[in-house]
């Protein structure tokens, strides 16, 4: 148990560096990791199963408490993010399959790493968990729809094939996880501390596999892909802030929404790209894992440090006011 807690702590505190190290290893030694690409779908199914196994009724409480916030996340995620990807693909004149991969990245639900990033950023974790769950459960229908609308301009999309694929990769494993939680709750509770670690390792293996098979493409066009994916990621944070400002949400909710909209399920994007198209279509998903984690970690660190500075300034102000008040009373 101590080892598991240590590993969980390392992943939480040093996730960005672990992601960079994994990607670098896959780039330097692609032959050692390329075989993982065959197992990307299975690993993603395991991640979704762990998500379902740890879901609780309370995870959806935000839907009933403040449905507007959850609706704001899901609507922004499935409308703005694919549109942003489409416009960036046109602006940078990306090759058809690379452009499709970027739009695919914008069409998938929020990633589970958004929950960790929201926690580190001192945001509304309950909202983040609920939004991730809802957007993921809606993904079998919404992802093929928005991908057909925006990605159809580049490559013909087989709607029902992708719909069934997402059912198999996302919804079925989640439902099996929920069933396991329902009938074997005693055991899943004991495993709950282990599952995030196993899930994180699976995400890293997905990253390593997709980076390895895209090694040559990343080397030749890497800077363009990184730039476009970064701009797409930034646009998600910006749209989250804009929507939150217009609707008057709290600082904590705003941070959660910005992270949730900007942080996609990159593993799912990479898996669908490999399964339905070519390794080029998985390029944005592989790059997104690195970009989303790195920028998200930087953003979370900035938010936490900013809160600390504000708390210290407020404490100093109260201390000064107290001193002034005592001096005035003595006078």
PDB file of C-alpha atoms in Angstrom:
ATOM      1  CA  UNK A   1       0.000   0.000   0.000  1.00  0.00           C
ATOM      2  CA  UNK A   2       2.851   2.392   0.782  1.00  0.00           C
ATOM      3  CA  UNK A   3       4.336   1.707  -2.653  1.00  0.00           C
ATOM      4  CA  UNK A   4       0.997   2.439  -4.349  1.00  0.00           C
ATOM      5  CA  UNK A   5       0.635   5.695  -2.419  1.00  0.00           C
ATOM      6  CA  UNK A   6       4.170   6.649  -3.411  1.00  0.00           C
ATOM      7  CA  UNK A   7       3.493   5.921  -7.084  1.00  0.00           C
ATOM      8  CA  UNK A   8       0.211   7.887  -6.944  1.00  0.00           C
ATOM      9  CA  UNK A   9       2.065  10.810  -5.375  1.00  0.00           C
ATOM     10  CA  UNK A  10       4.807  10.704  -8.034  1.00  0.00           C
ATOM     11  CA  UNK A  11       2.232  10.663 -10.846  1.00  0.00           C
ATOM     12  CA  UNK A  12       0.301  13.546  -9.301  1.00  0.00           C
ATOM     13  CA  UNK A  13       3.317  15.744  -8.584  1.00  0.00           C
ATOM     14  CA  UNK A  14       5.492  14.947 -11.606  1.00  0.00           C
ATOM     15  CA  UNK A  15       2.998  13.939 -14.300  1.00  0.00           C
ATOM     16  CA  UNK A  16       4.291  16.420 -16.891  1.00  0.00           C
ATOM     17  CA  UNK A  17       7.889  15.206 -16.567  1.00  0.00           C
ATOM     18  CA  UNK A  18       6.823  11.552 -16.733  1.00  0.00           C
ATOM     19  CA  UNK A  19       4.895  12.276 -19.943  1.00  0.00           C
ATOM     20  CA  UNK A  20       7.887  14.074 -21.494  1.00  0.00           C
ATOM     21  CA  UNK A  21      10.249  11.253 -20.513  1.00  0.00           C
ATOM     22  CA  UNK A  22       7.893   8.615 -21.977  1.00  0.00           C
ATOM     23  CA  UNK A  23       7.515  10.526 -25.244  1.00  0.00           C
ATOM     24  CA  UNK A  24      11.261  11.092 -25.497  1.00  0.00           C
ATOM     25  CA  UNK A  25      11.962   7.390 -24.909  1.00  0.00           C
ATOM     26  CA  UNK A  26       9.463   6.419 -27.635  1.00  0.00           C
ATOM     27  CA  UNK A  27      11.076   8.887 -30.068  1.00  0.00           C
ATOM     28  CA  UNK A  28      14.600   7.673 -29.340  1.00  0.00           C
ATOM     29  CA  UNK A  29      13.804   3.956 -29.264  1.00  0.00           C
ATOM     30  CA  UNK A  30      10.672   3.505 -31.438  1.00  0.00           C
ATOM     31  CA  UNK A  31      11.252  -0.199 -32.036  1.00  0.00           C
ATOM     32  CA  UNK A  32      11.015  -0.831 -28.291  1.00  0.00           C
ATOM     33  CA  UNK A  33       7.549   0.738 -28.087  1.00  0.00           C
ATOM     34  CA  UNK A  34       5.946   0.358 -31.541  1.00  0.00           C
ATOM     35  CA  UNK A  35       4.394  -3.001 -30.578  1.00  0.00           C
ATOM     36  CA  UNK A  36       2.246  -1.173 -28.031  1.00  0.00           C
ATOM     37  CA  UNK A  37       0.229   0.416 -30.858  1.00  0.00           C
ATOM     38  CA  UNK A  38      -1.494  -2.945 -31.396  1.00  0.00           C
ATOM     39  CA  UNK A  39      -2.741  -2.854 -27.805  1.00  0.00           C
ATOM     40  CA  UNK A  40      -3.828   0.809 -27.722  1.00  0.00           C
ATOM     41  CA  UNK A  41      -7.541  -0.025 -27.951  1.00  0.00           C
ATOM     42  CA  UNK A  42      -7.325  -2.669 -25.205  1.00  0.00           C
ATOM     43  CA  UNK A  43      -5.448  -0.287 -22.903  1.00  0.00           C
ATOM     44  CA  UNK A  44      -8.008   2.440 -23.542  1.00  0.00           C
ATOM     45  CA  UNK A  45     -10.800  -0.014 -22.705  1.00  0.00           C
ATOM     46  CA  UNK A  46      -9.023  -0.740 -19.430  1.00  0.00           C
ATOM     47  CA  UNK A  47      -8.831   3.003 -18.663  1.00  0.00           C
ATOM     48  CA  UNK A  48     -12.573   3.345 -19.332  1.00  0.00           C
ATOM     49  CA  UNK A  49     -13.284   0.272 -17.179  1.00  0.00           C
ATOM     50  CA  UNK A  50     -11.390   1.803 -14.238  1.00  0.00           C
ATOM     51  CA  UNK A  51     -13.365   5.003 -14.767  1.00  0.00           C
ATOM     52  CA  UNK A  52     -16.644   3.083 -14.527  1.00  0.00           C
ATOM     53  CA  UNK A  53     -15.450   1.017 -11.566  1.00  0.00           C
ATOM     54  CA  UNK A  54     -14.736   4.167  -9.554  1.00  0.00           C
ATOM     55  CA  UNK A  55     -17.895   6.066 -10.563  1.00  0.00           C
ATOM     56  CA  UNK A  56     -20.374   6.888  -7.826  1.00  0.00           C
ATOM     57  CA  UNK A  57     -23.836   8.377  -7.833  1.00  0.00           C
ATOM     58  CA  UNK A  58     -22.351  11.479  -6.227  1.00  0.00           C
ATOM     59  CA  UNK A  59     -20.216  11.994  -9.353  1.00  0.00           C
ATOM     60  CA  UNK A  60     -23.366  13.082 -11.173  1.00  0.00           C
ATOM     61  CA  UNK A  61     -24.755  15.238  -8.383  1.00  0.00           C
ATOM     62  CA  UNK A  62     -23.565  18.408 -10.121  1.00  0.00           C
ATOM     63  CA  UNK A  63     -25.899  17.657 -13.041  1.00  0.00           C
ATOM     64  CA  UNK A  64     -28.886  18.037 -10.722  1.00  0.00           C
ATOM     65  CA  UNK A  65     -27.441  20.762  -8.507  1.00  0.00           C
ATOM     66  CA  UNK A  66     -26.296  23.147 -11.234  1.00  0.00           C
ATOM     67  CA  UNK A  67     -27.011  21.657 -14.669  1.00  0.00           C
ATOM     68  CA  UNK A  68     -26.119  24.903 -16.459  1.00  0.00           C
ATOM     69  CA  UNK A  69     -22.427  24.497 -15.595  1.00  0.00           C
ATOM     70  CA  UNK A  70     -22.252  20.906 -16.855  1.00  0.00           C
ATOM     71  CA  UNK A  71     -24.226  21.827 -19.988  1.00  0.00           C
ATOM     72  CA  UNK A  72     -21.838  24.750 -20.579  1.00  0.00           C
ATOM     73  CA  UNK A  73     -18.849  22.384 -20.496  1.00  0.00           C
ATOM     74  CA  UNK A  74     -20.367  19.742 -22.774  1.00  0.00           C
ATOM     75  CA  UNK A  75     -21.727  22.282 -25.292  1.00  0.00           C
ATOM     76  CA  UNK A  76     -18.436  24.199 -25.491  1.00  0.00           C
ATOM     77  CA  UNK A  77     -16.488  20.960 -25.752  1.00  0.00           C
ATOM     78  CA  UNK A  78     -18.502  19.463 -28.595  1.00  0.00           C
ATOM     79  CA  UNK A  79     -19.214  22.662 -30.541  1.00  0.00           C
ATOM     80  CA  UNK A  80     -16.253  24.988 -30.119  1.00  0.00           C
ATOM     81  CA  UNK A  81     -13.354  22.502 -29.954  1.00  0.00           C
ATOM     82  CA  UNK A  82     -14.041  20.726 -33.299  1.00  0.00           C
ATOM     83  CA  UNK A  83     -14.736  24.120 -34.895  1.00  0.00           C
ATOM     84  CA  UNK A  84     -11.447  25.470 -33.558  1.00  0.00           C
ATOM     85  CA  UNK A  85      -9.635  22.384 -34.899  1.00  0.00           C
ATOM     86  CA  UNK A  86     -11.266  22.811 -38.317  1.00  0.00           C
ATOM     87  CA  UNK A  87     -10.266  26.475 -38.554  1.00  0.00           C
ATOM     88  CA  UNK A  88      -6.675  25.757 -37.463  1.00  0.00           C
ATOM     89  CA  UNK A  89      -6.407  22.912 -39.996  1.00  0.00           C
ATOM     90  CA  UNK A  90      -7.531  25.277 -42.760  1.00  0.00           C
ATOM     91  CA  UNK A  91      -5.284  28.116 -41.537  1.00  0.00           C
ATOM     92  CA  UNK A  92      -2.144  25.942 -41.456  1.00  0.00           C
ATOM     93  CA  UNK A  93      -3.197  23.985 -44.575  1.00  0.00           C
ATOM     94  CA  UNK A  94      -2.574  20.654 -42.866  1.00  0.00           C
ATOM     95  CA  UNK A  95      -2.558  17.431 -44.925  1.00  0.00           C
ATOM     96  CA  UNK A  96      -5.967  15.762 -44.963  1.00  0.00           C
ATOM     97  CA  UNK A  97      -5.194  12.912 -42.535  1.00  0.00           C
ATOM     98  CA  UNK A  98      -3.328  15.176 -40.097  1.00  0.00           C
ATOM     99  CA  UNK A  99      -6.204  17.679 -40.244  1.00  0.00           C
ATOM    100  CA  UNK A 100      -8.689  14.886 -39.580  1.00  0.00           C
ATOM    101  CA  UNK A 101      -6.634  13.804 -36.556  1.00  0.00           C
ATOM    102  CA  UNK A 102      -6.760  17.349 -35.163  1.00  0.00           C
ATOM    103  CA  UNK A 103     -10.530  17.516 -35.646  1.00  0.00           C
ATOM    104  CA  UNK A 104     -10.805  14.069 -34.075  1.00  0.00           C
ATOM    105  CA  UNK A 105      -8.901  15.436 -31.073  1.00  0.00           C
ATOM    106  CA  UNK A 106     -11.445  18.249 -30.853  1.00  0.00           C
ATOM    107  CA  UNK A 107     -14.382  15.851 -31.153  1.00  0.00           C
ATOM    108  CA  UNK A 108     -13.608  13.474 -28.273  1.00  0.00           C
ATOM    109  CA  UNK A 109     -14.776  13.988 -24.668  1.00  0.00           C
ATOM    110  CA  UNK A 110     -12.744  15.387 -21.805  1.00  0.00           C
ATOM    111  CA  UNK A 111      -9.818  13.356 -20.552  1.00  0.00           C
ATOM    112  CA  UNK A 112      -9.599  11.931 -17.041  1.00  0.00           C
ATOM    113  CA  UNK A 113      -6.349  13.873 -16.496  1.00  0.00           C
ATOM    114  CA  UNK A 114      -8.506  17.013 -16.385  1.00  0.00           C
ATOM    115  CA  UNK A 115      -9.735  15.914 -12.943  1.00  0.00           C
ATOM    116  CA  UNK A 116      -6.174  15.777 -11.596  1.00  0.00           C
ATOM    117  CA  UNK A 117      -5.265  19.108 -13.211  1.00  0.00           C
ATOM    118  CA  UNK A 118      -8.397  20.730 -11.757  1.00  0.00           C
ATOM    119  CA  UNK A 119      -7.453  19.470  -8.309  1.00  0.00           C
ATOM    120  CA  UNK A 120      -3.930  20.886  -8.659  1.00  0.00           C
ATOM    121  CA  UNK A 121      -5.348  24.199  -9.914  1.00  0.00           C
ATOM    122  CA  UNK A 122      -7.642  24.516  -6.864  1.00  0.00           C
ATOM    123  CA  UNK A 123     -10.679  24.315  -9.135  1.00  0.00           C
ATOM    124  CA  UNK A 124     -14.097  22.704  -8.703  1.00  0.00           C
ATOM    125  CA  UNK A 125     -13.161  19.010  -8.790  1.00  0.00           C
ATOM    126  CA  UNK A 126     -16.768  17.786  -8.415  1.00  0.00           C
ATOM    127  CA  UNK A 127     -17.772  19.743 -11.532  1.00  0.00           C
ATOM    128  CA  UNK A 128     -14.757  18.403 -13.428  1.00  0.00           C
ATOM    129  CA  UNK A 129     -15.531  14.769 -12.569  1.00  0.00           C
ATOM    130  CA  UNK A 130     -19.195  15.173 -13.483  1.00  0.00           C
ATOM    131  CA  UNK A 131     -18.438  16.932 -16.777  1.00  0.00           C
ATOM    132  CA  UNK A 132     -15.878  14.288 -17.745  1.00  0.00           C
ATOM    133  CA  UNK A 133     -18.353  11.509 -16.986  1.00  0.00           C
ATOM    134  CA  UNK A 134     -21.236  13.123 -18.868  1.00  0.00           C
ATOM    135  CA  UNK A 135     -19.197  14.068 -21.950  1.00  0.00           C
ATOM    136  CA  UNK A 136     -17.694  10.559 -22.040  1.00  0.00           C
ATOM    137  CA  UNK A 137     -21.075   8.849 -21.827  1.00  0.00           C
ATOM    138  CA  UNK A 138     -22.364  11.072 -24.662  1.00  0.00           C
ATOM    139  CA  UNK A 139     -19.301  10.477 -26.843  1.00  0.00           C
ATOM    140  CA  UNK A 140     -20.587   7.415 -28.793  1.00  0.00           C
ATOM    141  CA  UNK A 141     -23.212   9.657 -30.370  1.00  0.00           C
ATOM    142  CA  UNK A 142     -21.670  13.141 -30.340  1.00  0.00           C
ATOM    143  CA  UNK A 143     -18.101  12.305 -31.436  1.00  0.00           C
ATOM    144  CA  UNK A 144     -19.127  10.666 -34.754  1.00  0.00           C
ATOM    145  CA  UNK A 145     -21.653  13.462 -35.389  1.00  0.00           C
ATOM    146  CA  UNK A 146     -19.254  16.386 -34.946  1.00  0.00           C
ATOM    147  CA  UNK A 147     -16.434  14.496 -36.691  1.00  0.00           C
ATOM    148  CA  UNK A 148     -18.712  13.924 -39.693  1.00  0.00           C
ATOM    149  CA  UNK A 149     -19.702  17.599 -39.755  1.00  0.00           C
ATOM    150  CA  UNK A 150     -16.188  19.055 -39.520  1.00  0.00           C
ATOM    151  CA  UNK A 151     -13.925  16.193 -40.613  1.00  0.00           C
ATOM    152  CA  UNK A 152     -16.037  15.278 -43.634  1.00  0.00           C
ATOM    153  CA  UNK A 153     -14.467  18.219 -45.460  1.00  0.00           C
ATOM    154  CA  UNK A 154     -11.151  16.323 -45.472  1.00  0.00           C
ATOM    155  CA  UNK A 155     -11.989  12.596 -45.499  1.00  0.00           C
ATOM    156  CA  UNK A 156     -15.271  10.680 -45.743  1.00  0.00           C
ATOM    157  CA  UNK A 157     -16.359   9.529 -42.286  1.00  0.00           C
ATOM    158  CA  UNK A 158     -18.172   6.229 -41.729  1.00  0.00           C
ATOM    159  CA  UNK A 159     -20.571   7.289 -38.985  1.00  0.00           C
ATOM    160  CA  UNK A 160     -21.892   3.906 -37.871  1.00  0.00           C
ATOM    161  CA  UNK A 161     -18.467   2.279 -37.898  1.00  0.00           C
ATOM    162  CA  UNK A 162     -17.112   4.965 -35.581  1.00  0.00           C
ATOM    163  CA  UNK A 163     -20.268   4.889 -33.453  1.00  0.00           C
ATOM    164  CA  UNK A 164     -19.875   1.147 -32.855  1.00  0.00           C
ATOM    165  CA  UNK A 165     -16.144   1.545 -32.240  1.00  0.00           C
ATOM    166  CA  UNK A 166     -16.694   4.153 -29.518  1.00  0.00           C
ATOM    167  CA  UNK A 167     -19.392   1.978 -27.985  1.00  0.00           C
ATOM    168  CA  UNK A 168     -16.862  -0.868 -27.745  1.00  0.00           C
ATOM    169  CA  UNK A 169     -13.969   1.274 -26.563  1.00  0.00           C
ATOM    170  CA  UNK A 170     -15.790   3.677 -24.225  1.00  0.00           C
ATOM    171  CA  UNK A 171     -19.353   2.843 -23.256  1.00  0.00           C
ATOM    172  CA  UNK A 172     -19.171  -0.955 -22.864  1.00  0.00           C
ATOM    173  CA  UNK A 173     -16.074  -0.870 -20.585  1.00  0.00           C
ATOM    174  CA  UNK A 174     -17.606   1.906 -18.485  1.00  0.00           C
ATOM    175  CA  UNK A 175     -20.844  -0.061 -18.094  1.00  0.00           C
ATOM    176  CA  UNK A 176     -18.861  -3.173 -17.148  1.00  0.00           C
ATOM    177  CA  UNK A 177     -16.996  -1.069 -14.589  1.00  0.00           C
ATOM    178  CA  UNK A 178     -20.297   0.192 -13.177  1.00  0.00           C
ATOM    179  CA  UNK A 179     -21.594  -3.399 -12.963  1.00  0.00           C
ATOM    180  CA  UNK A 180     -18.401  -4.480 -11.194  1.00  0.00           C
ATOM    181  CA  UNK A 181     -18.793  -1.586  -8.772  1.00  0.00           C
ATOM    182  CA  UNK A 182     -22.441  -2.482  -8.184  1.00  0.00           C
ATOM    183  CA  UNK A 183     -21.980  -6.194  -7.484  1.00  0.00           C
ATOM    184  CA  UNK A 184     -18.414  -6.279  -6.195  1.00  0.00           C
ATOM    185  CA  UNK A 185     -18.295  -2.907  -4.458  1.00  0.00           C
ATOM    186  CA  UNK A 186     -16.336  -4.265  -1.503  1.00  0.00           C
ATOM    187  CA  UNK A 187     -13.502  -5.379  -3.761  1.00  0.00           C
ATOM    188  CA  UNK A 188     -13.539  -2.319  -6.037  1.00  0.00           C
ATOM    189  CA  UNK A 189     -13.308  -0.053  -2.987  1.00  0.00           C
ATOM    190  CA  UNK A 190     -10.198  -1.926  -1.881  1.00  0.00           C
ATOM    191  CA  UNK A 191      -8.750  -1.538  -5.382  1.00  0.00           C
ATOM    192  CA  UNK A 192      -9.715   2.132  -5.691  1.00  0.00           C
ATOM    193  CA  UNK A 193      -6.320   3.392  -4.551  1.00  0.00           C
ATOM    194  CA  UNK A 194      -4.593   1.131  -7.098  1.00  0.00           C
ATOM    195  CA  UNK A 195      -6.779   1.925 -10.125  1.00  0.00           C
ATOM    196  CA  UNK A 196      -5.567   5.527 -10.757  1.00  0.00           C
ATOM    197  CA  UNK A 197      -1.984   4.254 -10.879  1.00  0.00           C
ATOM    198  CA  UNK A 198      -2.839   1.438 -13.298  1.00  0.00           C
ATOM    199  CA  UNK A 199      -4.883   3.868 -15.393  1.00  0.00           C
ATOM    200  CA  UNK A 200      -2.017   6.372 -15.537  1.00  0.00           C
ATOM    201  CA  UNK A 201       0.407   3.648 -16.616  1.00  0.00           C
ATOM    202  CA  UNK A 202      -2.037   2.605 -19.356  1.00  0.00           C
ATOM    203  CA  UNK A 203      -2.226   6.224 -20.590  1.00  0.00           C
ATOM    204  CA  UNK A 204       1.578   6.339 -20.767  1.00  0.00           C
ATOM    205  CA  UNK A 205       1.644   3.084 -22.743  1.00  0.00           C
ATOM    206  CA  UNK A 206      -0.911   4.513 -25.192  1.00  0.00           C
ATOM    207  CA  UNK A 207       1.290   7.594 -25.557  1.00  0.00           C
ATOM    208  CA  UNK A 208       4.439   5.519 -26.099  1.00  0.00           C
ATOM    209  CA  UNK A 209       2.784   3.337 -28.733  1.00  0.00           C
ATOM    210  CA  UNK A 210       1.305   6.204 -30.758  1.00  0.00           C
ATOM    211  CA  UNK A 211       4.508   8.275 -30.574  1.00  0.00           C
ATOM    212  CA  UNK A 212       6.611   5.278 -31.654  1.00  0.00           C
ATOM    213  CA  UNK A 213       4.560   4.553 -34.802  1.00  0.00           C
ATOM    214  CA  UNK A 214       4.543   8.277 -35.636  1.00  0.00           C
ATOM    215  CA  UNK A 215       8.227   8.819 -34.925  1.00  0.00           C
ATOM    216  CA  UNK A 216       9.222   9.817 -38.481  1.00  0.00           C
ATOM    217  CA  UNK A 217       6.182  12.075 -38.895  1.00  0.00           C
ATOM    218  CA  UNK A 218       6.902  13.805 -35.588  1.00  0.00           C
ATOM    219  CA  UNK A 219      10.517  14.429 -36.542  1.00  0.00           C
ATOM    220  CA  UNK A 220       9.691  15.871 -39.973  1.00  0.00           C
ATOM    221  CA  UNK A 221       6.604  17.942 -39.098  1.00  0.00           C
ATOM    222  CA  UNK A 222       6.748  17.899 -35.308  1.00  0.00           C
ATOM    223  CA  UNK A 223       7.011  21.640 -34.716  1.00  0.00           C
ATOM    224  CA  UNK A 224       3.930  22.361 -36.849  1.00  0.00           C
ATOM    225  CA  UNK A 225       1.883  19.693 -35.084  1.00  0.00           C
ATOM    226  CA  UNK A 226       3.009  20.899 -31.660  1.00  0.00           C
ATOM    227  CA  UNK A 227       2.158  24.493 -32.535  1.00  0.00           C
ATOM    228  CA  UNK A 228      -1.281  23.675 -33.929  1.00  0.00           C
ATOM    229  CA  UNK A 229      -2.179  21.353 -31.043  1.00  0.00           C
ATOM    230  CA  UNK A 230      -0.939  23.962 -28.563  1.00  0.00           C
ATOM    231  CA  UNK A 231      -3.073  26.690 -30.188  1.00  0.00           C
ATOM    232  CA  UNK A 232      -6.043  24.328 -30.147  1.00  0.00           C
ATOM    233  CA  UNK A 233      -5.436  23.596 -26.460  1.00  0.00           C
ATOM    234  CA  UNK A 234      -5.144  27.317 -25.654  1.00  0.00           C
ATOM    235  CA  UNK A 235      -8.368  28.044 -27.539  1.00  0.00           C
ATOM    236  CA  UNK A 236     -10.134  25.546 -25.274  1.00  0.00           C
ATOM    237  CA  UNK A 237      -8.967  27.326 -22.138  1.00  0.00           C
ATOM    238  CA  UNK A 238      -9.907  30.688 -23.645  1.00  0.00           C
ATOM    239  CA  UNK A 239     -13.406  29.546 -24.621  1.00  0.00           C
ATOM    240  CA  UNK A 240     -13.879  28.058 -21.150  1.00  0.00           C
ATOM    241  CA  UNK A 241     -12.979  31.370 -19.543  1.00  0.00           C
ATOM    242  CA  UNK A 242     -15.198  33.312 -21.947  1.00  0.00           C
ATOM    243  CA  UNK A 243     -18.261  31.119 -21.358  1.00  0.00           C
ATOM    244  CA  UNK A 244     -17.708  31.183 -17.586  1.00  0.00           C
ATOM    245  CA  UNK A 245     -17.357  34.977 -17.584  1.00  0.00           C
ATOM    246  CA  UNK A 246     -20.528  35.450 -19.630  1.00  0.00           C
ATOM    247  CA  UNK A 247     -22.481  33.152 -17.290  1.00  0.00           C
ATOM    248  CA  UNK A 248     -20.982  34.600 -14.103  1.00  0.00           C
ATOM    249  CA  UNK A 249     -19.456  31.407 -12.714  1.00  0.00           C
ATOM    250  CA  UNK A 250     -17.129  31.353  -9.701  1.00  0.00           C
ATOM    251  CA  UNK A 251     -13.327  31.280  -9.949  1.00  0.00           C
ATOM    252  CA  UNK A 252     -13.246  27.593  -9.013  1.00  0.00           C
ATOM    253  CA  UNK A 253     -15.883  26.673 -11.606  1.00  0.00           C
ATOM    254  CA  UNK A 254     -14.144  28.770 -14.258  1.00  0.00           C
ATOM    255  CA  UNK A 255     -10.868  26.929 -13.729  1.00  0.00           C
ATOM    256  CA  UNK A 256     -12.596  23.552 -13.887  1.00  0.00           C
ATOM    257  CA  UNK A 257     -14.449  24.466 -17.095  1.00  0.00           C
ATOM    258  CA  UNK A 258     -11.332  25.897 -18.781  1.00  0.00           C
ATOM    259  CA  UNK A 259      -9.327  22.762 -18.013  1.00  0.00           C
ATOM    260  CA  UNK A 260     -12.186  20.436 -18.941  1.00  0.00           C
ATOM    261  CA  UNK A 261     -12.792  22.063 -22.317  1.00  0.00           C
ATOM    262  CA  UNK A 262      -9.089  22.332 -23.133  1.00  0.00           C
ATOM    263  CA  UNK A 263      -8.102  18.812 -22.040  1.00  0.00           C
ATOM    264  CA  UNK A 264      -9.388  16.137 -24.404  1.00  0.00           C
ATOM    265  CA  UNK A 265      -9.251  12.342 -24.140  1.00  0.00           C
ATOM    266  CA  UNK A 266      -6.101  12.180 -26.257  1.00  0.00           C
ATOM    267  CA  UNK A 267      -5.832   8.414 -25.861  1.00  0.00           C
ATOM    268  CA  UNK A 268      -9.268   7.955 -27.441  1.00  0.00           C
ATOM    269  CA  UNK A 269      -8.351  10.326 -30.283  1.00  0.00           C
ATOM    270  CA  UNK A 270      -5.146   8.389 -30.973  1.00  0.00           C
ATOM    271  CA  UNK A 271      -6.932   5.024 -30.731  1.00  0.00           C
ATOM    272  CA  UNK A 272      -9.704   6.025 -33.154  1.00  0.00           C
ATOM    273  CA  UNK A 273      -7.151   7.523 -35.521  1.00  0.00           C
ATOM    274  CA  UNK A 274      -5.168   4.281 -35.622  1.00  0.00           C
ATOM    275  CA  UNK A 275      -8.254   2.053 -35.815  1.00  0.00           C
ATOM    276  CA  UNK A 276     -10.214   3.905 -38.531  1.00  0.00           C
ATOM    277  CA  UNK A 277      -7.628   5.833 -40.502  1.00  0.00           C
ATOM    278  CA  UNK A 278      -3.797   5.858 -40.464  1.00  0.00           C
ATOM    279  CA  UNK A 279      -0.987   6.648 -37.998  1.00  0.00           C
ATOM    280  CA  UNK A 280      -1.054  10.240 -39.352  1.00  0.00           C
ATOM    281  CA  UNK A 281      -4.598  10.598 -38.010  1.00  0.00           C
ATOM    282  CA  UNK A 282      -3.305   9.598 -34.566  1.00  0.00           C
ATOM    283  CA  UNK A 283      -0.557  12.235 -34.652  1.00  0.00           C
ATOM    284  CA  UNK A 284      -2.610  15.001 -33.022  1.00  0.00           C
ATOM    285  CA  UNK A 285      -3.768  12.638 -30.278  1.00  0.00           C
ATOM    286  CA  UNK A 286      -0.206  11.583 -29.449  1.00  0.00           C
ATOM    287  CA  UNK A 287       0.987  15.195 -29.479  1.00  0.00           C
ATOM    288  CA  UNK A 288      -2.023  16.267 -27.450  1.00  0.00           C
ATOM    289  CA  UNK A 289      -1.072  13.953 -24.595  1.00  0.00           C
ATOM    290  CA  UNK A 290       2.195  15.849 -24.202  1.00  0.00           C
ATOM    291  CA  UNK A 291       0.859  19.350 -24.864  1.00  0.00           C
ATOM    292  CA  UNK A 292      -2.267  19.045 -22.713  1.00  0.00           C
ATOM    293  CA  UNK A 293      -0.360  17.624 -19.762  1.00  0.00           C
ATOM    294  CA  UNK A 294       2.493  20.132 -19.959  1.00  0.00           C
ATOM    295  CA  UNK A 295       0.347  23.236 -20.379  1.00  0.00           C
ATOM    296  CA  UNK A 296      -2.238  21.957 -17.907  1.00  0.00           C
ATOM    297  CA  UNK A 297       0.463  21.407 -15.286  1.00  0.00           C
ATOM    298  CA  UNK A 298       1.889  24.893 -15.877  1.00  0.00           C
ATOM    299  CA  UNK A 299      -1.586  26.432 -15.665  1.00  0.00           C
ATOM    300  CA  UNK A 300      -2.432  24.497 -12.489  1.00  0.00           C
ATOM    301  CA  UNK A 301       0.845  25.555 -10.876  1.00  0.00           C
ATOM    302  CA  UNK A 302       0.190  29.208 -11.788  1.00  0.00           C
ATOM    303  CA  UNK A 303      -3.319  29.069 -10.276  1.00  0.00           C
ATOM    304  CA  UNK A 304      -2.087  27.463  -7.038  1.00  0.00           C
ATOM    305  CA  UNK A 305       0.767  29.958  -6.653  1.00  0.00           C
ATOM    306  CA  UNK A 306      -1.534  32.874  -7.444  1.00  0.00           C
ATOM    307  CA  UNK A 307      -3.991  31.747  -4.752  1.00  0.00           C
ATOM    308  CA  UNK A 308      -1.114  31.452  -2.287  1.00  0.00           C
ATOM    309  CA  UNK A 309       0.095  34.980  -3.072  1.00  0.00           C
ATOM    310  CA  UNK A 310      -3.419  36.382  -2.689  1.00  0.00           C
ATOM    311  CA  UNK A 311      -3.885  34.559   0.617  1.00  0.00           C
ATOM    312  CA  UNK A 312      -0.566  35.914   1.912  1.00  0.00           C
ATOM    313  CA  UNK A 313      -1.443  39.453   0.782  1.00  0.00           C
ATOM    314  CA  UNK A 314      -4.854  39.208   2.459  1.00  0.00           C
ATOM    315  CA  UNK A 315      -3.290  37.890   5.659  1.00  0.00           C
ATOM    316  CA  UNK A 316      -0.756  40.729   5.601  1.00  0.00           C
ATOM    317  CA  UNK A 317      -3.537  43.258   5.065  1.00  0.00           C
ATOM    318  CA  UNK A 318      -5.567  41.883   7.980  1.00  0.00           C
ATOM    319  CA  UNK A 319      -2.474  41.866  10.178  1.00  0.00           C
ATOM    320  CA  UNK A 320      -1.747  45.496   9.268  1.00  0.00           C
ATOM    321  CA  UNK A 321      -5.352  46.516   9.927  1.00  0.00           C
ATOM    322  CA  UNK A 322      -5.263  44.767  13.297  1.00  0.00           C
ATOM    323  CA  UNK A 323      -2.009  46.511  14.249  1.00  0.00           C
ATOM    324  CA  UNK A 324      -3.396  49.880  13.161  1.00  0.00           C
ATOM    325  CA  UNK A 325      -6.591  49.268  15.135  1.00  0.00           C
ATOM    326  CA  UNK A 326      -4.618  48.401  18.295  1.00  0.00           C
ATOM    327  CA  UNK A 327      -2.416  51.469  17.910  1.00  0.00           C
ATOM    328  CA  UNK A 328      -5.445  53.693  17.440  1.00  0.00           C
ATOM    329  CA  UNK A 329      -7.074  52.244  20.571  1.00  0.00           C
ATOM    330  CA  UNK A 330      -3.917  52.832  22.632  1.00  0.00           C
ATOM    331  CA  UNK A 331      -3.683  56.385  21.361  1.00  0.00           C
TER     332      UNK A 331
END
